[in-house]
JSON list of C-alpha atoms in Angstrom, two decimals:
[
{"chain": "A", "resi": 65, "resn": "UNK", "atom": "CA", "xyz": [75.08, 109.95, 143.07]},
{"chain": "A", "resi": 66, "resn": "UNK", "atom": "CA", "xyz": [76.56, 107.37, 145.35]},
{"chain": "A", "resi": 67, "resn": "UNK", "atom": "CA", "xyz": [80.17, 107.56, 143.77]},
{"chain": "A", "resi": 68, "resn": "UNK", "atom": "CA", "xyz": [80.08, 111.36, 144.46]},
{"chain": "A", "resi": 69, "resn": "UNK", "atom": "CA", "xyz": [79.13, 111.24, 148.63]},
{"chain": "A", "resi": 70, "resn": "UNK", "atom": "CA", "xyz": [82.60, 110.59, 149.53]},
{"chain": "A", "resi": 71, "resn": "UNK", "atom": "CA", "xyz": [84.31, 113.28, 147.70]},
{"chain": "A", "resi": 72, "resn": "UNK", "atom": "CA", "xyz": [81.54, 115.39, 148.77]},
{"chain": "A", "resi": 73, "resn": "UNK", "atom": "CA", "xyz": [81.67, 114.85, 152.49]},
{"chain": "A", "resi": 74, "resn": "UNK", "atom": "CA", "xyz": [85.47, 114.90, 152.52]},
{"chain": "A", "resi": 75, "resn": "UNK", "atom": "CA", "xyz": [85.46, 118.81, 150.58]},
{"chain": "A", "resi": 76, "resn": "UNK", "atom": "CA", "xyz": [83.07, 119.78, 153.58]},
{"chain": "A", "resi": 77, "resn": "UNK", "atom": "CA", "xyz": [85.00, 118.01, 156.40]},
{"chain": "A", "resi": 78, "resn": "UNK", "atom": "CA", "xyz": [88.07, 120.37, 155.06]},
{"chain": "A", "resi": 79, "resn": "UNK", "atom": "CA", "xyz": [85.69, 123.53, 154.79]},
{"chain": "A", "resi": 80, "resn": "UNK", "atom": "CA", "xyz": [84.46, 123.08, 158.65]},
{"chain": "A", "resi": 81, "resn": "UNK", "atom": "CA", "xyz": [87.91, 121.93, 159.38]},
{"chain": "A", "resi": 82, "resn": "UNK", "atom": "CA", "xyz": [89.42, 125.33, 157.43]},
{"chain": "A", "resi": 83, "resn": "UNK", "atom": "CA", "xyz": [86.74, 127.94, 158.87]},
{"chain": "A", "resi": 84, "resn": "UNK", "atom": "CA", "xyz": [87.09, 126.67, 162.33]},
{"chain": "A", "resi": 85, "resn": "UNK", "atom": "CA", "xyz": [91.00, 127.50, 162.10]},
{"chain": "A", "resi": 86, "resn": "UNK", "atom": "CA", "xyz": [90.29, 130.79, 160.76]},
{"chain": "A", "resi": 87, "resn": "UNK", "atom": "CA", "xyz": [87.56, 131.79, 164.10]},
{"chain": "A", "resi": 88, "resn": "UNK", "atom": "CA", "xyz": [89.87, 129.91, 166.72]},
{"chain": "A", "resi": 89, "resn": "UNK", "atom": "CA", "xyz": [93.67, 131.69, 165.26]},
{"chain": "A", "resi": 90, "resn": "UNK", "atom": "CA", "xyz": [93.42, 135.02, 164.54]},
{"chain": "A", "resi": 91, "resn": "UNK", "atom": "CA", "xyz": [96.91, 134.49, 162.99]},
{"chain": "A", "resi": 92, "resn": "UNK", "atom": "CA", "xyz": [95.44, 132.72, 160.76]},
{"chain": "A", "resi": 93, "resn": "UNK", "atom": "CA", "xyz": [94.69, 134.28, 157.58]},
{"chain": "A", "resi": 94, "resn": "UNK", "atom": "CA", "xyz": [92.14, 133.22, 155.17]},
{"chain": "A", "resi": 95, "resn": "UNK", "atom": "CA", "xyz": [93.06, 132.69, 151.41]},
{"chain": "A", "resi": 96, "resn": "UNK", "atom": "CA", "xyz": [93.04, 136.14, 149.16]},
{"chain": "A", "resi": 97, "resn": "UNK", "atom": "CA", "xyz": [89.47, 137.49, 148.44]},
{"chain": "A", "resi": 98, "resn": "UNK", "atom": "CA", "xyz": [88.10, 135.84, 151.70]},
{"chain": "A", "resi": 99, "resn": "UNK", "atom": "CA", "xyz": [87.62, 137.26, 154.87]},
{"chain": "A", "resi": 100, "resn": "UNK", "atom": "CA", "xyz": [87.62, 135.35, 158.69]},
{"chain": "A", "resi": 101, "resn": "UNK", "atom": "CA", "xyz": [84.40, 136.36, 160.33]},
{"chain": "A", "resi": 102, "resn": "UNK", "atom": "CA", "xyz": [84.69, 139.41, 162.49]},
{"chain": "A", "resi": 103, "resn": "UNK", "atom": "CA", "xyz": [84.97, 138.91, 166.33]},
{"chain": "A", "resi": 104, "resn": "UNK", "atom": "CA", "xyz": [82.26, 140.84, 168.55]},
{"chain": "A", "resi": 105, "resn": "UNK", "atom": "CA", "xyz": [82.76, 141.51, 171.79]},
{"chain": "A", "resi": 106, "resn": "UNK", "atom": "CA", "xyz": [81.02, 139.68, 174.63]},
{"chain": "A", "resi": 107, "resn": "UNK", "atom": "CA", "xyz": [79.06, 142.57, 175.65]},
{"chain": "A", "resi": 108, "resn": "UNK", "atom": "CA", "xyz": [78.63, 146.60, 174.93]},
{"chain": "A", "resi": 109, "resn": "UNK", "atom": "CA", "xyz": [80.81, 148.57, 176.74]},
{"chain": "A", "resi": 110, "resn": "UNK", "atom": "CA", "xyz": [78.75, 151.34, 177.34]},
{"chain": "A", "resi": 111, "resn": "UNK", "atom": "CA", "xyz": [77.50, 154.93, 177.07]},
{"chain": "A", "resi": 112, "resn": "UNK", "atom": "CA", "xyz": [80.52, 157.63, 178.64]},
{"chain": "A", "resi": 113, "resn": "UNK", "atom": "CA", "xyz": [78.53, 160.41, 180.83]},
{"chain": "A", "resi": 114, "resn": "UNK", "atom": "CA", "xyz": [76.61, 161.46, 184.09]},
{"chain": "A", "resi": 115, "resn": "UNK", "atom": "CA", "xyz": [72.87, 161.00, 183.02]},
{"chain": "A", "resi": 116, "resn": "UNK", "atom": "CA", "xyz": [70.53, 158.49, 183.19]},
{"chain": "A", "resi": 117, "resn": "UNK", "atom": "CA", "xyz": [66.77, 158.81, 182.43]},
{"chain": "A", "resi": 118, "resn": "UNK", "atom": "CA", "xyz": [63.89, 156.59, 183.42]},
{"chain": "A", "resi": 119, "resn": "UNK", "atom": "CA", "xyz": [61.73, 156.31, 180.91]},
{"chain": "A", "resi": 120, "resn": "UNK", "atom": "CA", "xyz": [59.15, 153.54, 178.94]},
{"chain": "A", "resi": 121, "resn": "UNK", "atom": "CA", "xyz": [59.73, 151.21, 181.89]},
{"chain": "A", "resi": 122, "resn": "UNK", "atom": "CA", "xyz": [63.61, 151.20, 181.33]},
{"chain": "A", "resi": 123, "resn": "UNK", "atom": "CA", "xyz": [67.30, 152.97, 181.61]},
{"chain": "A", "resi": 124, "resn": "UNK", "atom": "CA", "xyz": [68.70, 154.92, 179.41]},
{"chain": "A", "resi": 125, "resn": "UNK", "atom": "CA", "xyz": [71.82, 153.83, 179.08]},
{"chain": "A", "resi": 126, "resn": "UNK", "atom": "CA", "xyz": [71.15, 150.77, 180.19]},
{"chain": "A", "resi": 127, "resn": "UNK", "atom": "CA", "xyz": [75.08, 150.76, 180.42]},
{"chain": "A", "resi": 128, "resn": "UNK", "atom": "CA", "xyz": [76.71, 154.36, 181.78]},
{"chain": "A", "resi": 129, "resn": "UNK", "atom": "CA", "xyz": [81.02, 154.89, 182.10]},
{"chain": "A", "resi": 130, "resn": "UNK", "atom": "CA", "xyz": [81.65, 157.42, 184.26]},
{"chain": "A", "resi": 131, "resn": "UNK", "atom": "CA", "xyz": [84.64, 158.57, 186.43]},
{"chain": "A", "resi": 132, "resn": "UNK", "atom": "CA", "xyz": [85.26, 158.14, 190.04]},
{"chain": "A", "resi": 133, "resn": "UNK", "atom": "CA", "xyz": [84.06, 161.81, 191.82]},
{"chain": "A", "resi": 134, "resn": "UNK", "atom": "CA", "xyz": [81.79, 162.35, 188.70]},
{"chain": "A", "resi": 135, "resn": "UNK", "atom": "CA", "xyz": [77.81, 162.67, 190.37]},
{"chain": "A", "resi": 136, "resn": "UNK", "atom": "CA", "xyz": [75.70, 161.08, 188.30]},
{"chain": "A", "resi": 137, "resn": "UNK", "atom": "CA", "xyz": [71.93, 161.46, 188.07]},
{"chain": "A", "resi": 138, "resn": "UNK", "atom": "CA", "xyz": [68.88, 159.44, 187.00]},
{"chain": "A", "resi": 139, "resn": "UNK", "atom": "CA", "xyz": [66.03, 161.65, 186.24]},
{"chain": "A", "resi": 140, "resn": "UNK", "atom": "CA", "xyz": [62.82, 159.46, 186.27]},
{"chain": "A", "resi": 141, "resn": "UNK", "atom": "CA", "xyz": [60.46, 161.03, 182.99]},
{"chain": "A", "resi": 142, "resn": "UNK", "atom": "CA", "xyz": [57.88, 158.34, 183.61]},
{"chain": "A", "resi": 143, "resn": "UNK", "atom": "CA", "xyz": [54.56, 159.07, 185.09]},
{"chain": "A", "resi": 144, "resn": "UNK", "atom": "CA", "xyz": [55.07, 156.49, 187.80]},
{"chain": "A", "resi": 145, "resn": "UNK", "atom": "CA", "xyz": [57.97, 155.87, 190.71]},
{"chain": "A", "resi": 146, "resn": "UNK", "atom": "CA", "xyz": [60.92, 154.33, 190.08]},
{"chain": "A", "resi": 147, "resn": "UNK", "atom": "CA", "xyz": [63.66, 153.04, 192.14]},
{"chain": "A", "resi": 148, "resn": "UNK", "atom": "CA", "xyz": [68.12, 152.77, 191.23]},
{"chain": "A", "resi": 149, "resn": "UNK", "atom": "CA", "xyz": [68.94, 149.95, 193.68]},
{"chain": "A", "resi": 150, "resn": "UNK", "atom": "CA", "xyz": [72.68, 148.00, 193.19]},
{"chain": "A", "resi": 151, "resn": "UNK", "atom": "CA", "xyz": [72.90, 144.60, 193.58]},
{"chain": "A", "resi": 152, "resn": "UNK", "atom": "CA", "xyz": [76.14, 144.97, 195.11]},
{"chain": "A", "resi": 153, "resn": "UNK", "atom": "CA", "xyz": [74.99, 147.06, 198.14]},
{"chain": "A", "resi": 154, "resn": "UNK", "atom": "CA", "xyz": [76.57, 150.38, 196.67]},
{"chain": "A", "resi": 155, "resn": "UNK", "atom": "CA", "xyz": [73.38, 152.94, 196.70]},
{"chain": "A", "resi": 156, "resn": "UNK", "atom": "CA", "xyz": [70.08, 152.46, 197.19]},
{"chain": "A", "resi": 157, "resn": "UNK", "atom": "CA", "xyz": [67.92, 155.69, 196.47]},
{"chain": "A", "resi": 158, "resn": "UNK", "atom": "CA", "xyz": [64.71, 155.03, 197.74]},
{"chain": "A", "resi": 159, "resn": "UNK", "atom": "CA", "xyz": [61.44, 155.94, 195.32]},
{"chain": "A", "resi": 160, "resn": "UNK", "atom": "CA", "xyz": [61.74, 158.66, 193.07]},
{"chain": "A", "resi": 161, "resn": "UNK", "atom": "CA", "xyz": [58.85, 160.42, 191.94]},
{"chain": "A", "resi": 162, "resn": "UNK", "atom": "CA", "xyz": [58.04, 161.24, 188.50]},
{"chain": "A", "resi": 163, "resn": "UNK", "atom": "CA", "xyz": [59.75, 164.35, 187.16]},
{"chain": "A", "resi": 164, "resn": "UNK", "atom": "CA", "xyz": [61.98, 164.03, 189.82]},
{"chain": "A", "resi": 165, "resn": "UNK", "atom": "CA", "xyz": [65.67, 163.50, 190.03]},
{"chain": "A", "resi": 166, "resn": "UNK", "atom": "CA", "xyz": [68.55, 161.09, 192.43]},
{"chain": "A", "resi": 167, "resn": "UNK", "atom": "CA", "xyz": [71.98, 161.54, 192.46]},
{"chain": "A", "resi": 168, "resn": "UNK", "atom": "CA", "xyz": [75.08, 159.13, 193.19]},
{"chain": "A", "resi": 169, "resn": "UNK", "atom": "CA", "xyz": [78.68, 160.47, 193.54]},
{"chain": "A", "resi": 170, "resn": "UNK", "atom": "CA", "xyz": [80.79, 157.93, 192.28]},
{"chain": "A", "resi": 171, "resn": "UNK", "atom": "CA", "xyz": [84.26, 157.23, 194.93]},
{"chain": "A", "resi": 172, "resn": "UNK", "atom": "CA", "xyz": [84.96, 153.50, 194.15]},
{"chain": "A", "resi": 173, "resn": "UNK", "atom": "CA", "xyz": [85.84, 152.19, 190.71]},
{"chain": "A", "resi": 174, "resn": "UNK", "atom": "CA", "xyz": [83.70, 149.06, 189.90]},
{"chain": "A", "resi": 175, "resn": "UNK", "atom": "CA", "xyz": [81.12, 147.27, 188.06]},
{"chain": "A", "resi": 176, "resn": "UNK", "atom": "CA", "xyz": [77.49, 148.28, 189.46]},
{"chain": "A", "resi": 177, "resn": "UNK", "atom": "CA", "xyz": [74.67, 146.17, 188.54]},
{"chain": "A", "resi": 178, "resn": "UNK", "atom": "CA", "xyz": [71.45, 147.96, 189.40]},
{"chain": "A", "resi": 179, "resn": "UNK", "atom": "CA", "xyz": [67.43, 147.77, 188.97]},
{"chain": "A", "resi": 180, "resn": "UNK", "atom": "CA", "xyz": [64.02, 148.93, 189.44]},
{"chain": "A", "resi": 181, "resn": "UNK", "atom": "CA", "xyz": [63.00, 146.82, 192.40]},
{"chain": "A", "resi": 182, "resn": "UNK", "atom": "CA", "xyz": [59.47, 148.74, 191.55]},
{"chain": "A", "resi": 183, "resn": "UNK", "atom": "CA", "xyz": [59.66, 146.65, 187.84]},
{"chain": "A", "resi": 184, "resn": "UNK", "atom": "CA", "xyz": [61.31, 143.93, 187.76]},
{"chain": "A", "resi": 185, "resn": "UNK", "atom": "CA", "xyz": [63.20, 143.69, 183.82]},
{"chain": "A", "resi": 186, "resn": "UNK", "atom": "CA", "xyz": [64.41, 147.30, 184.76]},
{"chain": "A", "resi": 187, "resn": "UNK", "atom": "CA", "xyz": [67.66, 147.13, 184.57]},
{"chain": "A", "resi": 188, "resn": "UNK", "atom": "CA", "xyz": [71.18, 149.04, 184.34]},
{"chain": "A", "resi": 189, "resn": "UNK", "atom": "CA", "xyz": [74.80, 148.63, 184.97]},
{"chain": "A", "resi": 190, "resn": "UNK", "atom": "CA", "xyz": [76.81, 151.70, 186.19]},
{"chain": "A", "resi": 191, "resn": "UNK", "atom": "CA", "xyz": [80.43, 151.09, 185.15]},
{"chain": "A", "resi": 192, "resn": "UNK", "atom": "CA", "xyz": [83.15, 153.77, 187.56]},
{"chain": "A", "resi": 193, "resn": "UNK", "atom": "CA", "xyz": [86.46, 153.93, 185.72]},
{"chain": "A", "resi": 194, "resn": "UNK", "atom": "CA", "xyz": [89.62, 155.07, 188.23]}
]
């Protein structure tokens, strides 16, 4: 068994050494009948459209695209008040009751982080494309 550890370490040092080529060079292609594993992106881009609904304790998208003049609207469905505040300062709405509805007219393009400040792990991100 000892006679075979070298020859053994030295096939896995090139297998590590061959599949870390492949993930760090996408030019590089892997040998026929293999495949390089597939890159994922860092994070979801999101859902395209105007509503939002408050519901289970969460968002819904959690991630929404819309346009800049598009109004978009959270409609809370939960039995209990909810809040859409942005951590960058953007809008604020104040409590909304449940079965009732805030809107938010989008003019600046941007990245909008917001929450629940009622619940805190309720959170969304309202992404405003030009």
């Amino acid at each position: 068994m000892n006679n075979l550890r070298g020859p053994l370490l030295g096939c896995l040092a090139v297998l590590g050494m061959t599949t870390a080529a492949f993930v760090q060079n996408p030019s590089v292609q892997p040998p026929a009948g293999h495949s390089a594993p597939e890159a994922k992106p860092t994070e979801p881009e999101g859902v395209r459209g105007t509503e939002v609904t408050m519901d289970g304790v969460g968002f819904t998208p959690e991630r929404l695209i819309a346009r800049v003049g598009q109004t978009v609207t959270w409609t809370n469905k939960d039995p209990y008040p909810h809040n859409v505040t942005s951590s960058t300062g953007a809008f604020k709405s104040g409590d909304i009751a449940p079965d009732s509805q805030w809107r938010f007219h989008a003019t600046t393009a941007g990245r909008f982080p917001y929450s629940c400040t009622l619940h805190p792990g309720m959170n969304g991100t309202l992404i405003v494309e030009p």
